[in-house]
PDB file of C-alpha atoms in Angstrom:
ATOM      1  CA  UNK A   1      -0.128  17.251 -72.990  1.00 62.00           C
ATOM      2  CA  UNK A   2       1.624  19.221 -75.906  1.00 80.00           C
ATOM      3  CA  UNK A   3       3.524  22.070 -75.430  1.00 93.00           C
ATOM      4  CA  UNK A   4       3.880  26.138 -76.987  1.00 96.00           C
ATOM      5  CA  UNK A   5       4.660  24.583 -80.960  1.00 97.00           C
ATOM      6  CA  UNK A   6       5.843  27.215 -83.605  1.00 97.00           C
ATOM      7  CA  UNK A   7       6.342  26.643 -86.994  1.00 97.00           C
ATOM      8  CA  UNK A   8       9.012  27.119 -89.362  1.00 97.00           C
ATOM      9  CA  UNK A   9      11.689  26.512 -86.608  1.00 96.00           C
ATOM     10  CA  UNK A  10      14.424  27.769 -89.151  1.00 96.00           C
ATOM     11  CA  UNK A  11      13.527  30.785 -91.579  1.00 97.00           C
ATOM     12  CA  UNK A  12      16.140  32.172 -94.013  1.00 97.00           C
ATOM     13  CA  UNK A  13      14.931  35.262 -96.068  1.00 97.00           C
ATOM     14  CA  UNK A  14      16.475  38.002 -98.156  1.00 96.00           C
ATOM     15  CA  UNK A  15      16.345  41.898 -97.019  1.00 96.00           C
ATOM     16  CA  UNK A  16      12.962  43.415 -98.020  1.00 96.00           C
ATOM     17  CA  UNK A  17      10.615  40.124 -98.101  1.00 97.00           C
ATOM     18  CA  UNK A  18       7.992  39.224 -95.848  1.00 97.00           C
ATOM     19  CA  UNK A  19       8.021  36.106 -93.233  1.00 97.00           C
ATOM     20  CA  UNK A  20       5.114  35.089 -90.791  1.00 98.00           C
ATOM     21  CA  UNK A  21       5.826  33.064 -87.632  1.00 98.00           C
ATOM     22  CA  UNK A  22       3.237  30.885 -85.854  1.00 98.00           C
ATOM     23  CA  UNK A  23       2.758  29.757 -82.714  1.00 98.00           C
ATOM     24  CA  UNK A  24       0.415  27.124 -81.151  1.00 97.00           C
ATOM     25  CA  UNK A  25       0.214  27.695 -77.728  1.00 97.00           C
ATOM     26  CA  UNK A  26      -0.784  25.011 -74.563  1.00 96.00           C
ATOM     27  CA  UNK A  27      -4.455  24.439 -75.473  1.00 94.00           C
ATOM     28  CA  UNK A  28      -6.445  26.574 -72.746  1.00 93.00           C
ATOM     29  CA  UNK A  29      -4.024  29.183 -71.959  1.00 95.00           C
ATOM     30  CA  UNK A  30      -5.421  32.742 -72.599  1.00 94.00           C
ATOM     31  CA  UNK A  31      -1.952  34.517 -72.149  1.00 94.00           C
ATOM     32  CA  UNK A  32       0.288  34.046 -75.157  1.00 96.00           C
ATOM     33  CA  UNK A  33       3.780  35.796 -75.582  1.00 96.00           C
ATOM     34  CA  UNK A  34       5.589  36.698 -78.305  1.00 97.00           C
ATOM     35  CA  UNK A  35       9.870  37.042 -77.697  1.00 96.00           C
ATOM     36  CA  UNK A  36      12.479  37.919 -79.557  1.00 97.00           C
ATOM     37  CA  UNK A  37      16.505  36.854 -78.851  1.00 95.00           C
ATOM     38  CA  UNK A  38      19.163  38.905 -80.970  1.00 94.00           C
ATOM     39  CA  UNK A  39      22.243  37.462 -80.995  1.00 89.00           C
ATOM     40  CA  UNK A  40      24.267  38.524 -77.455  1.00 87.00           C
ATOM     41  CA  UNK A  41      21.134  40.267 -76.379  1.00 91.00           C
ATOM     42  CA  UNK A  42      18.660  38.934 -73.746  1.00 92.00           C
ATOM     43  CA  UNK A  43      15.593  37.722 -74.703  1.00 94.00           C
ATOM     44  CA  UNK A  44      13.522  40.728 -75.135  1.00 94.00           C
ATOM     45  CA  UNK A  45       9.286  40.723 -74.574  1.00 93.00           C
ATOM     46  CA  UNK A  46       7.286  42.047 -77.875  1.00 95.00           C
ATOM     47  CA  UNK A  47       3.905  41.666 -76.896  1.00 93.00           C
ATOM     48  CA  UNK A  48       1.018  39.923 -75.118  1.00 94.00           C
ATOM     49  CA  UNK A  49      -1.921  38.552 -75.482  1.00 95.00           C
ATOM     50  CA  UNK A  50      -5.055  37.784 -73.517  1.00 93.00           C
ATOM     51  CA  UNK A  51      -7.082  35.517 -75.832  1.00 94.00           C
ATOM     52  CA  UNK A  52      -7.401  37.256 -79.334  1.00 94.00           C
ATOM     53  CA  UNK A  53      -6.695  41.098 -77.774  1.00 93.00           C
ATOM     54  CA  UNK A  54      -3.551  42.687 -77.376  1.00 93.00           C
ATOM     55  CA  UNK A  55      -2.976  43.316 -73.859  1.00 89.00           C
ATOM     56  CA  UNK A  56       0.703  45.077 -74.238  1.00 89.00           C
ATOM     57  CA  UNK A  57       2.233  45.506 -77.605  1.00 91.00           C
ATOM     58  CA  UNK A  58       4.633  48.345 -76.254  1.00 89.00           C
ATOM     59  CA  UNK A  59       7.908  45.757 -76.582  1.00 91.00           C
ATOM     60  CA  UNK A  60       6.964  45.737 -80.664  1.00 94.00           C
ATOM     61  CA  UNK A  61      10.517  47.369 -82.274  1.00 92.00           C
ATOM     62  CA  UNK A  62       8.180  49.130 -85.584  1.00 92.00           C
ATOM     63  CA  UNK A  63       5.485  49.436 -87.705  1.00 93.00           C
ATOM     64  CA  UNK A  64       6.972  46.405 -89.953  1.00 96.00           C
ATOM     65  CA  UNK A  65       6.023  44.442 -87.056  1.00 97.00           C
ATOM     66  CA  UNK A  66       2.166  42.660 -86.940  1.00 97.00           C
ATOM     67  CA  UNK A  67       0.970  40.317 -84.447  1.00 97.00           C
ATOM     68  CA  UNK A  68      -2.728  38.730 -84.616  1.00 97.00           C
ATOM     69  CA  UNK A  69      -4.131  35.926 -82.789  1.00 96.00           C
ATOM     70  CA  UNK A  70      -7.577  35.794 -84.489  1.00 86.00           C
ATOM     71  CA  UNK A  71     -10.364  33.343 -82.350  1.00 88.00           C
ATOM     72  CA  UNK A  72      -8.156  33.487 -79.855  1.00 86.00           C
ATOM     73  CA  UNK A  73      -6.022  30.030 -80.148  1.00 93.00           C
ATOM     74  CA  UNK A  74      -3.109  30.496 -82.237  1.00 96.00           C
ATOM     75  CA  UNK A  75      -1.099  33.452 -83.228  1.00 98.00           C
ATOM     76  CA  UNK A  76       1.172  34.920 -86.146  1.00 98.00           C
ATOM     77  CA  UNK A  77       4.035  37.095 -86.416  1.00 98.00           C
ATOM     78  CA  UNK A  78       4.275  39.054 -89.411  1.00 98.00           C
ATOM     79  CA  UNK A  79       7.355  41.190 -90.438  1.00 97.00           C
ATOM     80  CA  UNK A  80       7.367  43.149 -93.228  1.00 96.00           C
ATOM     81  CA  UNK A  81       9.615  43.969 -95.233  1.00 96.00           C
ATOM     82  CA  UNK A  82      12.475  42.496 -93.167  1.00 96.00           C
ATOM     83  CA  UNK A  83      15.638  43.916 -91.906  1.00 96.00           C
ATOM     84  CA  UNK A  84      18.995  42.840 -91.347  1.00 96.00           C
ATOM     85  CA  UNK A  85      18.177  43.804 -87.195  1.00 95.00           C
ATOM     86  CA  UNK A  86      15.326  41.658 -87.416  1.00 97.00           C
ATOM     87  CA  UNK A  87      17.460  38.140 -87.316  1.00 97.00           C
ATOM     88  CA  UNK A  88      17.280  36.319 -83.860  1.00 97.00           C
ATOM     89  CA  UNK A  89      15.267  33.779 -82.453  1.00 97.00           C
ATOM     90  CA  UNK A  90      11.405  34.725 -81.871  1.00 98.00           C
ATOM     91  CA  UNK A  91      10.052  32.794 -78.916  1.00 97.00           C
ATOM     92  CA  UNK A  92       6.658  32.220 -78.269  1.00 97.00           C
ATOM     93  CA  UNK A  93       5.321  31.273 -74.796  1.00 96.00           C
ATOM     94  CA  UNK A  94       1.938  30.897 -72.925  1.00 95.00           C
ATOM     95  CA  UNK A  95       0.034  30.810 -69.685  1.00 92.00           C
ATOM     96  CA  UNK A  96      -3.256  30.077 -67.959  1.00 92.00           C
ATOM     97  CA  UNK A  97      -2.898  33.303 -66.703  1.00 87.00           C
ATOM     98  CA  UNK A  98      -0.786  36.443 -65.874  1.00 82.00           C
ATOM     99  CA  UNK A  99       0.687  35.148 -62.502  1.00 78.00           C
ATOM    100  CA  UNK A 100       1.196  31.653 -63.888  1.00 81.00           C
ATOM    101  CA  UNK A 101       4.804  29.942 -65.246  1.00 85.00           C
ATOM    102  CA  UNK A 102       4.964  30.863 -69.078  1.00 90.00           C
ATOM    103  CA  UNK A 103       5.812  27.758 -71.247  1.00 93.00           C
ATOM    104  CA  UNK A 104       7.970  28.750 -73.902  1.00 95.00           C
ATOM    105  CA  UNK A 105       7.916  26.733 -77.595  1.00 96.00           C
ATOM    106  CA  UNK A 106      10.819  25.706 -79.412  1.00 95.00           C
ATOM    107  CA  UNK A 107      11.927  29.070 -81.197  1.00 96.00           C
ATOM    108  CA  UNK A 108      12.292  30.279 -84.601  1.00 97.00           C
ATOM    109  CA  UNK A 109      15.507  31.220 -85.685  1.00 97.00           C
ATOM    110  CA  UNK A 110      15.224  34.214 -87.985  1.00 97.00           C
ATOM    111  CA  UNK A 111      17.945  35.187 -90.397  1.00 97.00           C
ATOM    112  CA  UNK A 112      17.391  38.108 -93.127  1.00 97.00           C
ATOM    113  CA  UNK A 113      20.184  38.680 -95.330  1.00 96.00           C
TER     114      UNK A 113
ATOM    115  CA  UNK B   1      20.793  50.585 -66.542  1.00 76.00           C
ATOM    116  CA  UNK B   2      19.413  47.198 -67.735  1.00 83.00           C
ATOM    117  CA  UNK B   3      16.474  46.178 -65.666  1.00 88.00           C
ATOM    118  CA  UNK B   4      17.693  42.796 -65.016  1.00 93.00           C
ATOM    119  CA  UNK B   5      21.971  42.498 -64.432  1.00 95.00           C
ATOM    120  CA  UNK B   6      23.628  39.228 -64.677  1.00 95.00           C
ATOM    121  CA  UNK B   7      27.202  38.058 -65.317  1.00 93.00           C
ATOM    122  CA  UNK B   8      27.268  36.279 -68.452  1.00 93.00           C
ATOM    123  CA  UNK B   9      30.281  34.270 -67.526  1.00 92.00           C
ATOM    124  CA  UNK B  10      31.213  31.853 -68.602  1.00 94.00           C
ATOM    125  CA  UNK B  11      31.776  29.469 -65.703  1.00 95.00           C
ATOM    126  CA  UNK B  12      34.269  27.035 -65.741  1.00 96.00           C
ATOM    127  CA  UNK B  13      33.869  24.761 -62.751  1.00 97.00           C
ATOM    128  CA  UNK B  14      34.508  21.226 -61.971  1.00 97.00           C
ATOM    129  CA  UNK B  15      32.678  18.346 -61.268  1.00 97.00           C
ATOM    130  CA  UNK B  16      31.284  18.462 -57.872  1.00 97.00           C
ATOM    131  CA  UNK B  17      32.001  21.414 -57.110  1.00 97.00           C
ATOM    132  CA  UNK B  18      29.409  24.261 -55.826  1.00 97.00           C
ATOM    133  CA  UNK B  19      29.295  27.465 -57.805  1.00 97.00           C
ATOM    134  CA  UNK B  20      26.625  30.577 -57.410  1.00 96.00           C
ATOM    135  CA  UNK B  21      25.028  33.222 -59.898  1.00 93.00           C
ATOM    136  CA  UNK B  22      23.301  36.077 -58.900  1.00 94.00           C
ATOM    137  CA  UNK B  23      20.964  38.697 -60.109  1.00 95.00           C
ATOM    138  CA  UNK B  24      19.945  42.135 -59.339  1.00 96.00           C
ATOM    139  CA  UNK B  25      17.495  44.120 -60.495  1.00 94.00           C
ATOM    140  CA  UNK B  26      16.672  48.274 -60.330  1.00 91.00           C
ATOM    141  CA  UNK B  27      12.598  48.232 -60.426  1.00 86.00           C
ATOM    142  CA  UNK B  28      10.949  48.015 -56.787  1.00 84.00           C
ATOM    143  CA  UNK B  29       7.627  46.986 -58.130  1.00 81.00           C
ATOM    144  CA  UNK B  30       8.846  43.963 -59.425  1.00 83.00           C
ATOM    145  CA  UNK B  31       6.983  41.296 -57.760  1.00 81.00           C
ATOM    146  CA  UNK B  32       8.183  37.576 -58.836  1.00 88.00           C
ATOM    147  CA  UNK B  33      11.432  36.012 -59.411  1.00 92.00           C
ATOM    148  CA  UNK B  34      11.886  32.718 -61.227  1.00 93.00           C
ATOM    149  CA  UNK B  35      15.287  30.876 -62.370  1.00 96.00           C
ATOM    150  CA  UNK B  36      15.085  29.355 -65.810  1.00 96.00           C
ATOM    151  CA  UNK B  37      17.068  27.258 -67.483  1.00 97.00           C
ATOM    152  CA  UNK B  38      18.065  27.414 -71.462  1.00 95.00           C
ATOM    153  CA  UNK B  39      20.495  24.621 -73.088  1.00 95.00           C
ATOM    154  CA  UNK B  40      22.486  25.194 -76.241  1.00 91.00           C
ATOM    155  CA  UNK B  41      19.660  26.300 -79.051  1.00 89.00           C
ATOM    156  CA  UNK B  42      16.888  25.036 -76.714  1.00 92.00           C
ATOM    157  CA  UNK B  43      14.144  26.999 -75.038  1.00 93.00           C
ATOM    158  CA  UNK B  44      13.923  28.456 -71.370  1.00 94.00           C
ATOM    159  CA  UNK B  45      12.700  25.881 -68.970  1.00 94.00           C
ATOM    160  CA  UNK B  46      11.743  26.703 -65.780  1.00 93.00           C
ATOM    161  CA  UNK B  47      14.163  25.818 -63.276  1.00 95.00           C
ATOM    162  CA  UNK B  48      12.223  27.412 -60.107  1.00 94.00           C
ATOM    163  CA  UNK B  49      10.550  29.947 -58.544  1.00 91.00           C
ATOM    164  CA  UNK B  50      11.964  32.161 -56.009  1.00 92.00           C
ATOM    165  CA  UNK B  51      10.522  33.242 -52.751  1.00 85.00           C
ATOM    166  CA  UNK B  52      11.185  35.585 -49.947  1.00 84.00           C
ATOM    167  CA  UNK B  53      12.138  33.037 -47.611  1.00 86.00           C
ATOM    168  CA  UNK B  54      14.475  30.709 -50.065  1.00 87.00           C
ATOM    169  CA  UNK B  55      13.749  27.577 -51.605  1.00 92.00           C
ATOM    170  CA  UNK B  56      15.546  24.746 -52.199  1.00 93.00           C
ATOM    171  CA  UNK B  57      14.798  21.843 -54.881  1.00 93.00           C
ATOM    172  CA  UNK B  58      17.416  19.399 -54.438  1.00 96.00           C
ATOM    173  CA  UNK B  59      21.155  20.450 -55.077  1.00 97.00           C
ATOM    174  CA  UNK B  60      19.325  23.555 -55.874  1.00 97.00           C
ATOM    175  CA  UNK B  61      18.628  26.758 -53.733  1.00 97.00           C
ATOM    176  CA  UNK B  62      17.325  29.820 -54.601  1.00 96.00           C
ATOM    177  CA  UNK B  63      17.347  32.968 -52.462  1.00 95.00           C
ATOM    178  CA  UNK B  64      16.000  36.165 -52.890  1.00 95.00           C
ATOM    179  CA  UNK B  65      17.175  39.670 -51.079  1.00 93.00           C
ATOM    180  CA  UNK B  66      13.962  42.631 -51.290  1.00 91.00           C
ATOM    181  CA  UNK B  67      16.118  45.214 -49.495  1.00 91.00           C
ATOM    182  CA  UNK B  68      19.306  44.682 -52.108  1.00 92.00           C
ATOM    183  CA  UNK B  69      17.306  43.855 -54.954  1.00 93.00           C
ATOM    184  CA  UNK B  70      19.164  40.471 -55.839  1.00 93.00           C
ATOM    185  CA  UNK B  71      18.318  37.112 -56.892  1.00 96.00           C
ATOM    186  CA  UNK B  72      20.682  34.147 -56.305  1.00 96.00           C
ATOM    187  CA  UNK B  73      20.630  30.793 -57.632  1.00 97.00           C
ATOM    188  CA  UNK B  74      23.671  28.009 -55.838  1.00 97.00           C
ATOM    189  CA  UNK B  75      24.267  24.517 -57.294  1.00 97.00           C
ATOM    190  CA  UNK B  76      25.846  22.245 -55.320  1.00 98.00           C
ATOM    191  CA  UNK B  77      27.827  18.704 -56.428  1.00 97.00           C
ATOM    192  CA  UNK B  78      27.519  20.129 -59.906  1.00 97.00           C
ATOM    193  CA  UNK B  79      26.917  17.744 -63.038  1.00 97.00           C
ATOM    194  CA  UNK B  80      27.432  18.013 -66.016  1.00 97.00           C
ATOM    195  CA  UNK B  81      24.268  17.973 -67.452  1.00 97.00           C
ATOM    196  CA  UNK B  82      24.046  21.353 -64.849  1.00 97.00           C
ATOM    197  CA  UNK B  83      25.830  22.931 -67.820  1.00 97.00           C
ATOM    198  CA  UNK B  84      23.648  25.344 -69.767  1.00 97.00           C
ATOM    199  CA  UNK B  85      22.550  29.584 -69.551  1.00 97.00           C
ATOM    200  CA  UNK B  86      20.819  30.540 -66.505  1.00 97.00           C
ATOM    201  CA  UNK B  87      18.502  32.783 -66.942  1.00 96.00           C
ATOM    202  CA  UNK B  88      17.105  35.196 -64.340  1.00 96.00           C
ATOM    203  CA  UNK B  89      13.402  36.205 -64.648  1.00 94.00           C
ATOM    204  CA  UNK B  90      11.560  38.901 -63.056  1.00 92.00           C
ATOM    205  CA  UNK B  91       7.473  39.832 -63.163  1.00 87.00           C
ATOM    206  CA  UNK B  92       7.206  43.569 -62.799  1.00 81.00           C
ATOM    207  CA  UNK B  93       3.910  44.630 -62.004  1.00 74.00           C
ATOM    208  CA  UNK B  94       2.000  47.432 -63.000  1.00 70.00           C
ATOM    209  CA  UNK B  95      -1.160  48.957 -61.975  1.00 63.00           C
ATOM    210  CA  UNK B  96      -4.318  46.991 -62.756  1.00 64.00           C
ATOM    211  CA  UNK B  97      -2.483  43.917 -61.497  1.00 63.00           C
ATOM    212  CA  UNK B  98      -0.874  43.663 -64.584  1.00 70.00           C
ATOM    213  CA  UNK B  99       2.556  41.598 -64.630  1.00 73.00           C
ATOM    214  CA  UNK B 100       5.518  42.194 -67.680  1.00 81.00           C
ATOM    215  CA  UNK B 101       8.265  39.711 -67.508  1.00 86.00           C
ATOM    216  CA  UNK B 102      11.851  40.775 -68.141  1.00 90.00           C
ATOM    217  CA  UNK B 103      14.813  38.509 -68.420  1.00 94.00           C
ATOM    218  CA  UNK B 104      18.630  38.828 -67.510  1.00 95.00           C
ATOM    219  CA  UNK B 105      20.906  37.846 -70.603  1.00 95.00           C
ATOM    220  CA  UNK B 106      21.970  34.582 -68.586  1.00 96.00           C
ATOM    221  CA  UNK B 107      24.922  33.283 -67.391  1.00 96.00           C
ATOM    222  CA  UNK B 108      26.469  30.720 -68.883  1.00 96.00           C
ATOM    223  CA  UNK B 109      27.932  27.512 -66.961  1.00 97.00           C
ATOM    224  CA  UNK B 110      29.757  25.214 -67.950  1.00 97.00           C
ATOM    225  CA  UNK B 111      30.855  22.032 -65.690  1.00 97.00           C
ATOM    226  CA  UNK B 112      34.447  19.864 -66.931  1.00 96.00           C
ATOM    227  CA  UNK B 113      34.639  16.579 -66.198  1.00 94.00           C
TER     228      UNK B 113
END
């Protein structure tokens, strides 16, 4: 069975420019996370979703910040414009359900300079 | 106070040897405890779960304290492929059944030959 994939797994942008972030998650599971790691920071939770609806958004730093998971299957991360704050690594994870194990894909490791 | 407290470490420990992390946390209504695991620029993997009365998966035991609000993970005959962050996880619930994750920054172990 594949796992959570996300795509680009490295992303190096300049200060001011746009990057979306995707993630795949385990075909079937509903409940898809988004994450975000800053350097010496614990991973921190940004939002969830239950199919394509936003179930909790409240971990979402800003308005630069857009999440969508249109049909319900995969999702995107959108920042725009970046900030230097906004480098880390943005995990993705997902779940049958709430209660469930979350499977976490591979990362994307965000830098803005 | 951070939700989720862990000692980052590093630990140093040999071979063999039996060494033990633990957790606390300051919100009551959290409801489910897990151990993950996360190697060097990898994703967390769920180690295991942790229940009321203790669990124990091979050189592995978890234990978890309601009354003290702590979470403890002990390795015994460590290897080094034990080496890696540990990760402590906790479900928080809310009303409407709903469950947010939070996770401790990890603590870091590393096992010399």
């Amino acid at each position: 069975e594949a796992g959570v994939t996300q795509f680009p797994s490295h992303s190096v942008i300049e200060k001011g420019q746009t990057v979306t972030l995707r993630c795949d998650p385990i075909s079937g599971h509903d409940n898809l996370y988004w994450y975000r790691r800053v350097m010496g920071k614990e991973i921190k939770f940004l939002l969830h979703f239950v199919k394509e609806s936003k179930q909790d958004e409240s971990g979402m730093p800003n308005n630069r910040f857009l999440a969508e998971r249109t049909g319900g299957t995969y999702s995107t991360l959108k920042v725009q414009p970046a900030e230097l704050e906004d480098s880390g690594v943005y995990f993705c994870a997902s779940a049958p359900t709430t209660e469930e194990t979350q499977y976490f894909g591979p990362g994307t490791r965000l830098l803005v300079l | 106070r951070k939700e989720v407290e862990q000692d980052p470490g590093p630990f140093n420990v040999p071979e063999g040897a039996t060494v033990a992390f633990n957790c606390t946390y300051s919100n009551s209504a959290s409801q489910s405890f897990f151990w993950y695991r996360q190697d060097c620029r990898k994703e967390p993997k769920l180690l295991m779960s942790v229940y009321s009365s203790g669990n124990e998966d091979g050189r592995f035991t978890a234990q978890l304290n309601r009354a003290s609000q702590y979470i403890s993970l002990l390795i015994r005959d460590s290897k080094l492929s034990d080496s890696a962050t540990y990760l402590c996880v906790v479900n928080i619930g809310y009303s409407g059944g709903y469950q947010k994750v939070t996770f401790g920054i990890g603590t870091k172990l590393q096992v010399i030959p």
